[in-house]
Coordinates of C-alpha atoms in Angstrom, one line a residue:
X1 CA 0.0 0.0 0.0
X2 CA 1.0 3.2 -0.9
X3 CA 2.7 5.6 2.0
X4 CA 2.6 2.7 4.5
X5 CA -1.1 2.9 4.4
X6 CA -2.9 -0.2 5.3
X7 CA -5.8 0.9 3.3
X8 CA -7.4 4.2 2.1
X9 CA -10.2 4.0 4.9
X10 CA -10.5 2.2 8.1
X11 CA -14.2 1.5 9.2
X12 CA -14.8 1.1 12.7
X13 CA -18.1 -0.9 13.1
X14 CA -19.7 -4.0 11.3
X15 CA -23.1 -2.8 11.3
X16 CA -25.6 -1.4 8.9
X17 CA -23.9 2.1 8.7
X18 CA -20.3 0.5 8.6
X19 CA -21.5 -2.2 6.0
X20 CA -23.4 0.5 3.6
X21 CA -20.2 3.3 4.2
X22 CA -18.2 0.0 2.8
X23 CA -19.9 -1.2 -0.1
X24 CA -20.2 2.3 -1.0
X25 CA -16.7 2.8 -1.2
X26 CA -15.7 -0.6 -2.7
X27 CA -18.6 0.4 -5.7
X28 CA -16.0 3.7 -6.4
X29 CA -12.8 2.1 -6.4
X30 CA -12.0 3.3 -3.0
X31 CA -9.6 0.6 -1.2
X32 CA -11.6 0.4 2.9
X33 CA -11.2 -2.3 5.6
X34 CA -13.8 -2.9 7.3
X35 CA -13.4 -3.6 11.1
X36 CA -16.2 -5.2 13.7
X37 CA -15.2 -6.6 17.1
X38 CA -17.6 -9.3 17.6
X39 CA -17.6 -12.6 15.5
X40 CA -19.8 -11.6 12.8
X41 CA -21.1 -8.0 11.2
X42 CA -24.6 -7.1 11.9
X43 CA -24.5 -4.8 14.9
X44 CA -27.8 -4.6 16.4
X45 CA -29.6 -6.5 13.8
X46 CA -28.0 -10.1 15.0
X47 CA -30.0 -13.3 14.8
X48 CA -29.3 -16.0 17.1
X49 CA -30.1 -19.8 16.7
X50 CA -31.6 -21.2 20.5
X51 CA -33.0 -24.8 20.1
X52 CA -34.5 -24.5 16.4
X53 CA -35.6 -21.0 17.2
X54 CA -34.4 -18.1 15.5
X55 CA -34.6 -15.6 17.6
X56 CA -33.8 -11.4 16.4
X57 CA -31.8 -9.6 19.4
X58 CA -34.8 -7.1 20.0
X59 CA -37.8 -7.5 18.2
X60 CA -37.8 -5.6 14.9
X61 CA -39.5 -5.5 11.5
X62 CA -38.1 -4.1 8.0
X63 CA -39.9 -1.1 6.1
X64 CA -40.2 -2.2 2.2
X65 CA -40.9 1.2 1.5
X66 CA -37.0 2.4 3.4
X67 CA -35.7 4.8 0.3
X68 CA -32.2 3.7 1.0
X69 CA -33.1 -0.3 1.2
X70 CA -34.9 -0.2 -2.2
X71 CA -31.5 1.2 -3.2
X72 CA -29.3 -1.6 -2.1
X73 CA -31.4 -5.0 -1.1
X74 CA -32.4 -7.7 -3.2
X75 CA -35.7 -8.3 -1.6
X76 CA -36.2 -11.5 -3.5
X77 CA -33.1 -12.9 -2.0
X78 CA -34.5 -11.6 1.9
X79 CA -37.8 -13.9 1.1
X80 CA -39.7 -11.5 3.1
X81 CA -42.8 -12.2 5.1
X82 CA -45.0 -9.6 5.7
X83 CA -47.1 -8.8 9.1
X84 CA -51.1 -7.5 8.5
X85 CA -51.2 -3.5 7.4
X86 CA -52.6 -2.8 11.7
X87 CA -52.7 -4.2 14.2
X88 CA -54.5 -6.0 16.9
X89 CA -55.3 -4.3 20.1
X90 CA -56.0 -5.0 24.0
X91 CA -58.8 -2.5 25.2
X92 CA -61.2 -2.5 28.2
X93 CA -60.0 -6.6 28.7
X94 CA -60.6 -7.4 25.2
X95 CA -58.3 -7.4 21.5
X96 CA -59.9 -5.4 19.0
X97 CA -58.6 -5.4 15.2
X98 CA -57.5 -2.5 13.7
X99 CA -56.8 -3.0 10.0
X100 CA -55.4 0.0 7.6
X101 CA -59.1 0.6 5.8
X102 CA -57.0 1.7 2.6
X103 CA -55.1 -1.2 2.5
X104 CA -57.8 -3.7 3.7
X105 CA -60.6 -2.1 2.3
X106 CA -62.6 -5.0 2.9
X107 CA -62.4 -4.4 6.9
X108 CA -63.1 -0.8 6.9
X109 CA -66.9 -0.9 8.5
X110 CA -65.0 -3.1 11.4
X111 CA -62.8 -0.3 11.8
X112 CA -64.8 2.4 11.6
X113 CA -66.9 0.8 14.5
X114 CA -64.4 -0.4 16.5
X115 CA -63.4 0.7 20.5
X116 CA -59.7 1.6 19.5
X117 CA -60.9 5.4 18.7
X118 CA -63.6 7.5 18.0
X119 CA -64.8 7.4 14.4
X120 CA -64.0 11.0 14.2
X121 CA -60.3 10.0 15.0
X122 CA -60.3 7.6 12.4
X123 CA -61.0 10.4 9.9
X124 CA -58.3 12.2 11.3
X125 CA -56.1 9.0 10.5
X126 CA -57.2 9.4 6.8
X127 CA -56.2 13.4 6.6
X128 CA -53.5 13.0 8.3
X129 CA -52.3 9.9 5.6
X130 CA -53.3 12.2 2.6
X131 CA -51.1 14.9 3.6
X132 CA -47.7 13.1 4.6
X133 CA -48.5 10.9 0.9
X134 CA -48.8 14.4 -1.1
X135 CA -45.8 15.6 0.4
X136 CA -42.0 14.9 -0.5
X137 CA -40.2 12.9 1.7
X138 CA -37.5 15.9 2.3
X139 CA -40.2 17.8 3.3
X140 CA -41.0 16.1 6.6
X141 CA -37.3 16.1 7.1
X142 CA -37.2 20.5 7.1
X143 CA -41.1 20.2 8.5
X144 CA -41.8 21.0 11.9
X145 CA -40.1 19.7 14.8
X146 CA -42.0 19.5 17.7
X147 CA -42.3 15.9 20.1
X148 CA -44.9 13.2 18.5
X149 CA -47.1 13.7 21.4
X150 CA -47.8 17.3 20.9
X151 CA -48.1 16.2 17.0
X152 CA -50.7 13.8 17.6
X153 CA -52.5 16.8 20.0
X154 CA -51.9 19.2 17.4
X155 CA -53.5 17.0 14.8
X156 CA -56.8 16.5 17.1
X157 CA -56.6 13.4 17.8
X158 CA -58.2 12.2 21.6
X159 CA -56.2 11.1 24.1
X160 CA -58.1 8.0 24.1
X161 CA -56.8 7.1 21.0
X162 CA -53.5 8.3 21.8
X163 CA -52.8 6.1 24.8
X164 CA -54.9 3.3 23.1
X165 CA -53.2 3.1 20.1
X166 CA -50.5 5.8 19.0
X167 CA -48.7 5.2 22.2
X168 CA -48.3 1.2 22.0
X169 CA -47.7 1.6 18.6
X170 CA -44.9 4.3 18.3
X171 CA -43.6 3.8 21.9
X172 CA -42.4 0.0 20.0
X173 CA -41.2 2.0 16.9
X174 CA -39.5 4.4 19.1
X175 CA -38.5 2.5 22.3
X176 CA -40.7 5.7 24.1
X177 CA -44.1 5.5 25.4
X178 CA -43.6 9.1 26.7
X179 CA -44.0 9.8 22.7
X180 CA -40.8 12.7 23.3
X181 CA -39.6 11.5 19.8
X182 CA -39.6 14.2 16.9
X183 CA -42.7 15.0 15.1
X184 CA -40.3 14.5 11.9
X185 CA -39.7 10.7 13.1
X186 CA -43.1 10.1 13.9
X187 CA -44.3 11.3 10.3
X188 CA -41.5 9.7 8.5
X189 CA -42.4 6.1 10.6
X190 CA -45.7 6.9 9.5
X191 CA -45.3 7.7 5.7
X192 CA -43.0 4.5 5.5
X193 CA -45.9 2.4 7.4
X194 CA -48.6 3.7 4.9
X195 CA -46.2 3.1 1.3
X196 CA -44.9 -0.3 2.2
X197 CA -45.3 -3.6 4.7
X198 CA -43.5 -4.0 7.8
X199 CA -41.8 -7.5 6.6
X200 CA -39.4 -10.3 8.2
X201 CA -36.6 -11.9 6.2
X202 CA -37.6 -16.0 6.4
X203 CA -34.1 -16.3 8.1
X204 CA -34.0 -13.3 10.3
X205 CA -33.4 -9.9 10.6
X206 CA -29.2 -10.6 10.1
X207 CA -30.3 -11.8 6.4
X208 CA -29.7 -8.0 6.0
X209 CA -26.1 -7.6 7.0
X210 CA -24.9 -11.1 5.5
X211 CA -26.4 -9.8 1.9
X212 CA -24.5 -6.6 2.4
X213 CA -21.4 -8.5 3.7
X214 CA -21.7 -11.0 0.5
X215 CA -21.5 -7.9 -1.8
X216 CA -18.2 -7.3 -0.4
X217 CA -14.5 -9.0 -0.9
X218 CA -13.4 -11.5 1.4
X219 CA -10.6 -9.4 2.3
X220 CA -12.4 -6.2 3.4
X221 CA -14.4 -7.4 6.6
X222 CA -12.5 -8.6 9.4
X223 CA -14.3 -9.6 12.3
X224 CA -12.9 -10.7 16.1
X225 CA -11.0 -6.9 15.5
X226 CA -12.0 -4.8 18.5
X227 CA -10.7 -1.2 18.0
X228 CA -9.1 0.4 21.5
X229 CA -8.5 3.7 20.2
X230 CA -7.8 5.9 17.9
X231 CA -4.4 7.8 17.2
X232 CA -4.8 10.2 13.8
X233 CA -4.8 8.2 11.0
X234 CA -4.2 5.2 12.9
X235 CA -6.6 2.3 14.5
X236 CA -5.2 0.4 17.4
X237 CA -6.6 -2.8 18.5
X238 CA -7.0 -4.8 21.5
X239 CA -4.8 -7.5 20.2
X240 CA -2.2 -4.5 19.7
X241 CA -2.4 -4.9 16.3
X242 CA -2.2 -1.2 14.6
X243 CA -3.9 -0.1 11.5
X244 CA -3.7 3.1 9.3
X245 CA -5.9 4.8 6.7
X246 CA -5.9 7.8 4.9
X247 CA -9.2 8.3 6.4
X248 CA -11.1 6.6 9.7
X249 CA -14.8 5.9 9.5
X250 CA -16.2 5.2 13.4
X251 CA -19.7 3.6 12.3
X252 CA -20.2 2.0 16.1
X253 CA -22.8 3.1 18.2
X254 CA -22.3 6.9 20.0
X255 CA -21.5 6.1 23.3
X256 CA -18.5 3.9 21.6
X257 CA -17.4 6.6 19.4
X258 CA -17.1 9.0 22.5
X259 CA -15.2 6.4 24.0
X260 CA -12.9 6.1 21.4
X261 CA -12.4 10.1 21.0
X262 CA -12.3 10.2 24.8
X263 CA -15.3 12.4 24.9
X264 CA -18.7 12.4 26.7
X265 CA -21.1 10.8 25.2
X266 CA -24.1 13.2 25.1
X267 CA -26.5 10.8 24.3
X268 CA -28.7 9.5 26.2
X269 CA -29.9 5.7 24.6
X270 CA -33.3 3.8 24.4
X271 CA -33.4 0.6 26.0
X272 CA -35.4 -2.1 25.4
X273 CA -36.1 -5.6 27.1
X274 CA -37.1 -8.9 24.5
X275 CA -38.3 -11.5 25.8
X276 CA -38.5 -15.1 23.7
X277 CA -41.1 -17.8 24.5
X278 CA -42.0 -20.9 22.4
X279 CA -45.8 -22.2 22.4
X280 CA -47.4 -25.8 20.9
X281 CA -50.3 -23.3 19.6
X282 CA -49.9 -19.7 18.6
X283 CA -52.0 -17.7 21.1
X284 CA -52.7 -15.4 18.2
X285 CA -53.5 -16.7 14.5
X286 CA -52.4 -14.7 11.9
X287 CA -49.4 -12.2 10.9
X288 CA -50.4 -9.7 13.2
X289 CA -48.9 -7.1 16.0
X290 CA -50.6 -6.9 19.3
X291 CA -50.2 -3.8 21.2
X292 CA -51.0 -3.6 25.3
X293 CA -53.8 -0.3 24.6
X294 CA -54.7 -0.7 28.2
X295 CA -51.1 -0.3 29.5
X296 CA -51.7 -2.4 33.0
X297 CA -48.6 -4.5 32.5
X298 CA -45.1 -4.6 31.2
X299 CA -45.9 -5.7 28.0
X300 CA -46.1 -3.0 25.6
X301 CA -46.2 -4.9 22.1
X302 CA -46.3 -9.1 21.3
X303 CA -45.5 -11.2 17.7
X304 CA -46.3 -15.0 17.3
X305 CA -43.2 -14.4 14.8
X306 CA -43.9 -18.2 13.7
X307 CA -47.1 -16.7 12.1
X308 CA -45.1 -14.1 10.1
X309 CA -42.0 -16.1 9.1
X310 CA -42.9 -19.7 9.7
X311 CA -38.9 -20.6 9.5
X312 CA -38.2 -18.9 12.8
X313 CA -39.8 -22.2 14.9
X314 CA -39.2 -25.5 14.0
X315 CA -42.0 -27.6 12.8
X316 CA -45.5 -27.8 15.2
X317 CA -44.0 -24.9 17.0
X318 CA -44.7 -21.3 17.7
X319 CA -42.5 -18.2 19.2
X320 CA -43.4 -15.3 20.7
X321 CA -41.6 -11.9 21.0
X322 CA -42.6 -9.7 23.9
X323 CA -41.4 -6.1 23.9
X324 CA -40.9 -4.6 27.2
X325 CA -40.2 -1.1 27.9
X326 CA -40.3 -0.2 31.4
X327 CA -39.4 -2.1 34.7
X328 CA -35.7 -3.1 33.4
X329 CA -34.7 -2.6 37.4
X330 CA -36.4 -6.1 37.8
X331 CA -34.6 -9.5 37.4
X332 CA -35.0 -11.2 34.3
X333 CA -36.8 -14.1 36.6
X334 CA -38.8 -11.0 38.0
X335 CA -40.0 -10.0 34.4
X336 CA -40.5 -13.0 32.7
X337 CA -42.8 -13.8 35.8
X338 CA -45.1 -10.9 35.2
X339 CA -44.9 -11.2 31.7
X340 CA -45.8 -14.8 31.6
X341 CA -49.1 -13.7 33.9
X342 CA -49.8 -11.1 31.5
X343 CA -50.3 -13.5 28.6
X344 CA -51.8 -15.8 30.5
X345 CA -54.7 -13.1 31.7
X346 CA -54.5 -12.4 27.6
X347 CA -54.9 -15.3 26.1
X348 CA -55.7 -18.0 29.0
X349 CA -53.7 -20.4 30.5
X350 CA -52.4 -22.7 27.6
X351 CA -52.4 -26.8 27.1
X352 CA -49.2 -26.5 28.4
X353 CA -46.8 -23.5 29.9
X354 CA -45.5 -20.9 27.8
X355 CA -41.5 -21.9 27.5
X356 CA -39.4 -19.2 27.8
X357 CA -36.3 -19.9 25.6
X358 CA -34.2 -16.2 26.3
X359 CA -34.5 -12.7 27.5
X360 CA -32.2 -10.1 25.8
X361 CA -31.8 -6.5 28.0
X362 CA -30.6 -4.3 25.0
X363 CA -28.8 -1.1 26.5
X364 CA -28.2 0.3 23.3
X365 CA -31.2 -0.1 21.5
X366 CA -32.0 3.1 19.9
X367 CA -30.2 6.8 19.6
X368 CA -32.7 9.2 21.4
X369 CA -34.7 10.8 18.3
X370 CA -36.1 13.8 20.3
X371 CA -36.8 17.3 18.7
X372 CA -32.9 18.6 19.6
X373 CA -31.4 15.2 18.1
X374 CA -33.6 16.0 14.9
X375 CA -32.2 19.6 14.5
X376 CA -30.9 18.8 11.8
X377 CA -32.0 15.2 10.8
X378 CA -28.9 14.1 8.2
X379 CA -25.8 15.2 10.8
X380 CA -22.3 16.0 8.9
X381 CA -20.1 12.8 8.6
X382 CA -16.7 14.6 8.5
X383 CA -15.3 15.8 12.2
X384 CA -12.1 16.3 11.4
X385 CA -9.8 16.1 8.9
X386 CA -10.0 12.4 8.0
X387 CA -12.2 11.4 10.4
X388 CA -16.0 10.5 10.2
X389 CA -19.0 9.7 12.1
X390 CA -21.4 7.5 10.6
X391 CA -24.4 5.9 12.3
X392 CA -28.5 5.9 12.3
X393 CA -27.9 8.4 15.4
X394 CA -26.2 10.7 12.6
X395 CA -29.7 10.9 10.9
X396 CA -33.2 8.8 11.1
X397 CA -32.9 6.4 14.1
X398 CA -33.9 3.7 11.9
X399 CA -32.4 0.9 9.2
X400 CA -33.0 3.3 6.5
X401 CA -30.9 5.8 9.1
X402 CA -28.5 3.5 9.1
X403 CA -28.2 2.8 5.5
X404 CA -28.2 6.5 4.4
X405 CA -25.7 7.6 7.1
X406 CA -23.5 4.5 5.3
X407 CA -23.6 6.0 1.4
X408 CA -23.3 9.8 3.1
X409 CA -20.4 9.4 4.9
X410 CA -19.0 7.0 1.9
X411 CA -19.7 10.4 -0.5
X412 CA -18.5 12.8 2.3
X413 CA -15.0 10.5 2.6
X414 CA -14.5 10.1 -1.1
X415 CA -14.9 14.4 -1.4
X416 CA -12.1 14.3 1.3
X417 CA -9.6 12.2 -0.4
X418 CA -10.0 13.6 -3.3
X419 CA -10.0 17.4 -2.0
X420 CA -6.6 16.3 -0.1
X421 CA -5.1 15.2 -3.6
X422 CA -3.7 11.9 -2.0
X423 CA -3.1 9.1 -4.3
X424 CA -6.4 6.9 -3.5
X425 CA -5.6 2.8 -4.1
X426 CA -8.5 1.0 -6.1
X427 CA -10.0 -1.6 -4.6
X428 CA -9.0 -4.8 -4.9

């Protein structure tokens, strides 16, 4: 390599961002290696295999309609399975439906008449569609920024329906029941909702980092690589190993790059508790999301994921995701207690026990998204000279996020190199 360079760019970070930054740069010639500490790429969207079971660490769904995914996925390839446009939900002791009338058209009378919200929120629903499908997608990103709660409020919507549905709904998109996230998340979450289906890959949610990695050479990922700090244009890891680049990319979550720039991480993260339990019946037929409208326990949303993507349970066998988002002081016997009681008052007690199979307490779940952290919503990659910041907490919290915060900074490092007037190695 050229000037003792190791290669052109160094990219901290196997996830999404990292991944998309990579392939970006590997598509222009641009020689990167690509560095992620744990055993395989994927960052927060990992898959694990737990007695047939697969099991996503957090429970998450892909958005068809994510601009940036369109751009690189081969959705064929992902075999997606898509959940029901709605969802079902627990009011007053009882689960009420509560289909998208424009995309089930056939269910609209049941969901004009049905306890969720008033009928005259449910018109509100349709305005409030027509104008976020009329509008540009930039447009929500320079629209206003206030928190989704005072959106909803602003909108007119009751705080029955609020607390029944929004809440549930968006406090699982957003990891906040307070609804504190931007107005511009909450109508961008909504938009993609509305153009597209919220979908499973048959294999899980890593099928999206292992296409990504397969579009890559061999050569550029190396994994087992944890980076210890950072030195100017060099990269040193914990097995003292040292690695230079003409440029650094740090696509790892905030509160590692602050770690790794000896800095205080501002950020304050969303955490979320999962909780994995396999069934002989599903307690819910149908590829459908249940949302806790009545909030009087700690489950706030619940997937039979068996009934989306069959492949995730072995034969005869069904899986449940529970989302929790409060009470993570409890112990994990504490909480799958409650949560086991919960479904039990849901659904009744079963043939036989609900088997938990794993609980996953996810720290790091989501970047807050608030009105100051969406001011602006596409952050600058470049911090220095030669050093970049690339992440989903660098623009939408979100896989699209993610994605676009990869090809950005990929644009933003190319402009550098080429503005320095350093001889850039193709990639091999």
């Amino acid at each position: 390599m050229f000037d003792d360079f190791d290669s052109d760019v160094i990219i901290v970070g196997g996830g999404l961002a990292g991944l998309c930054c990579a392939r970006h740069l590997n598509d222009a010639g641009v020689s990167c290696r690509l560095l992620e500490a744990s055993d395989r790429v994927g960052g927060r969207v990992r898959t694990d295999q737990v007695d047939g079971f697969l099991l996503d660490r957090g429970f998450q769904t892909f958005l068809t309609s994510y601009p940036e995914a369109q751009r690189v996925l081969d959705y064929e390839a992902l075999q997606l399975r898509c959940f029901e446009p709605g969802a079902m939900v627990r009011v007053n002791g009882r689960f009420h439906r509560f289909c998208d009338p424009w995309r089930r058209p056939q269910h609209a009378m049941a969901v004009a008449l049905s306890a969720v919200g008033s009928l005259n929120d449910k018109v509100k629903v349709g305005r409030l569609r027509k104008r976020l499908l009329s509008c540009k997608l930039e447009d929500i990103f320079h629209g206003p920024n206030i928190s989704t709660l005072e959106a909803l409020q602003r909108e007119g919507f009751s705080e029955r329906f609020i607390q029944r549905f929004f809440r549930p709904l968006l406090g699982g998109v957003f990891l906040d029941p307070e609804l504190a996230a931007s107005s511009r998340m909450f109508e961008f979450v909504f938009r993609m909702f509305a153009t597209g289906d919220a979908a499973l890959p048959s294999t899980g949610m890593e099928a999206l980092p292992r296409q990504l990695a397969r579009s890559l050479p061999a050569e550029v990922i190396r994994t087992r690589a944890q980076a210890v700090a950072i030195d100017g244009q060099t990269v040193r890891l914990a097995s003292g190993t040292q690695l230079r680049g003409r440029a650094i990319v740090l696509a790892v979550e905030g509160p590692v790059a602050a770690r790794l720039l000896r800095k205080v991480s501002p950020l304050q993260w969303r955490s979320v508790t999962c909780l994995y339990f396999a069934a002989d019946e599903p307690p819910v037929s149908g590829p459908v999301l249940v949302l806790g409208g009545d909030d009087d326990g700690p489950i706030n949303n619940l997937a039979v994921v068996s009934e989306v993507a069959p492949a995730y349970a072995p034969t005869g066998e069904s899986l449940i995701s529970v989302s929790v988002l409060r009470h993570l002081e409890e112990s994990d016997r504490q909480l799958e207690s409650r949560v086991r009681r919960q479904m039990v008052d849901w659904f009744g007690t079963p043939s036989s026990p609900f088997r938990h199979l794993q609980t996953y307490r996810i720290r790091y779940a989501l970047p807050p998204q608030g009105p100051d952290e969406m001011e602006p919503v596409q952050k600058p990659a470049p911090i220095r000279d030669g050093l970049f910041l690339c992440g989903d907490y660098r623009d939408m919290a979100s896989i699209q996020g993610a994605m676009s915060s990869g090809r950005r900074t990929a644009d933003a490092v190319i402009q550098g190199l080429h503005g320095s007037n350093a001889s850039v190695s193709r990639a091999g």
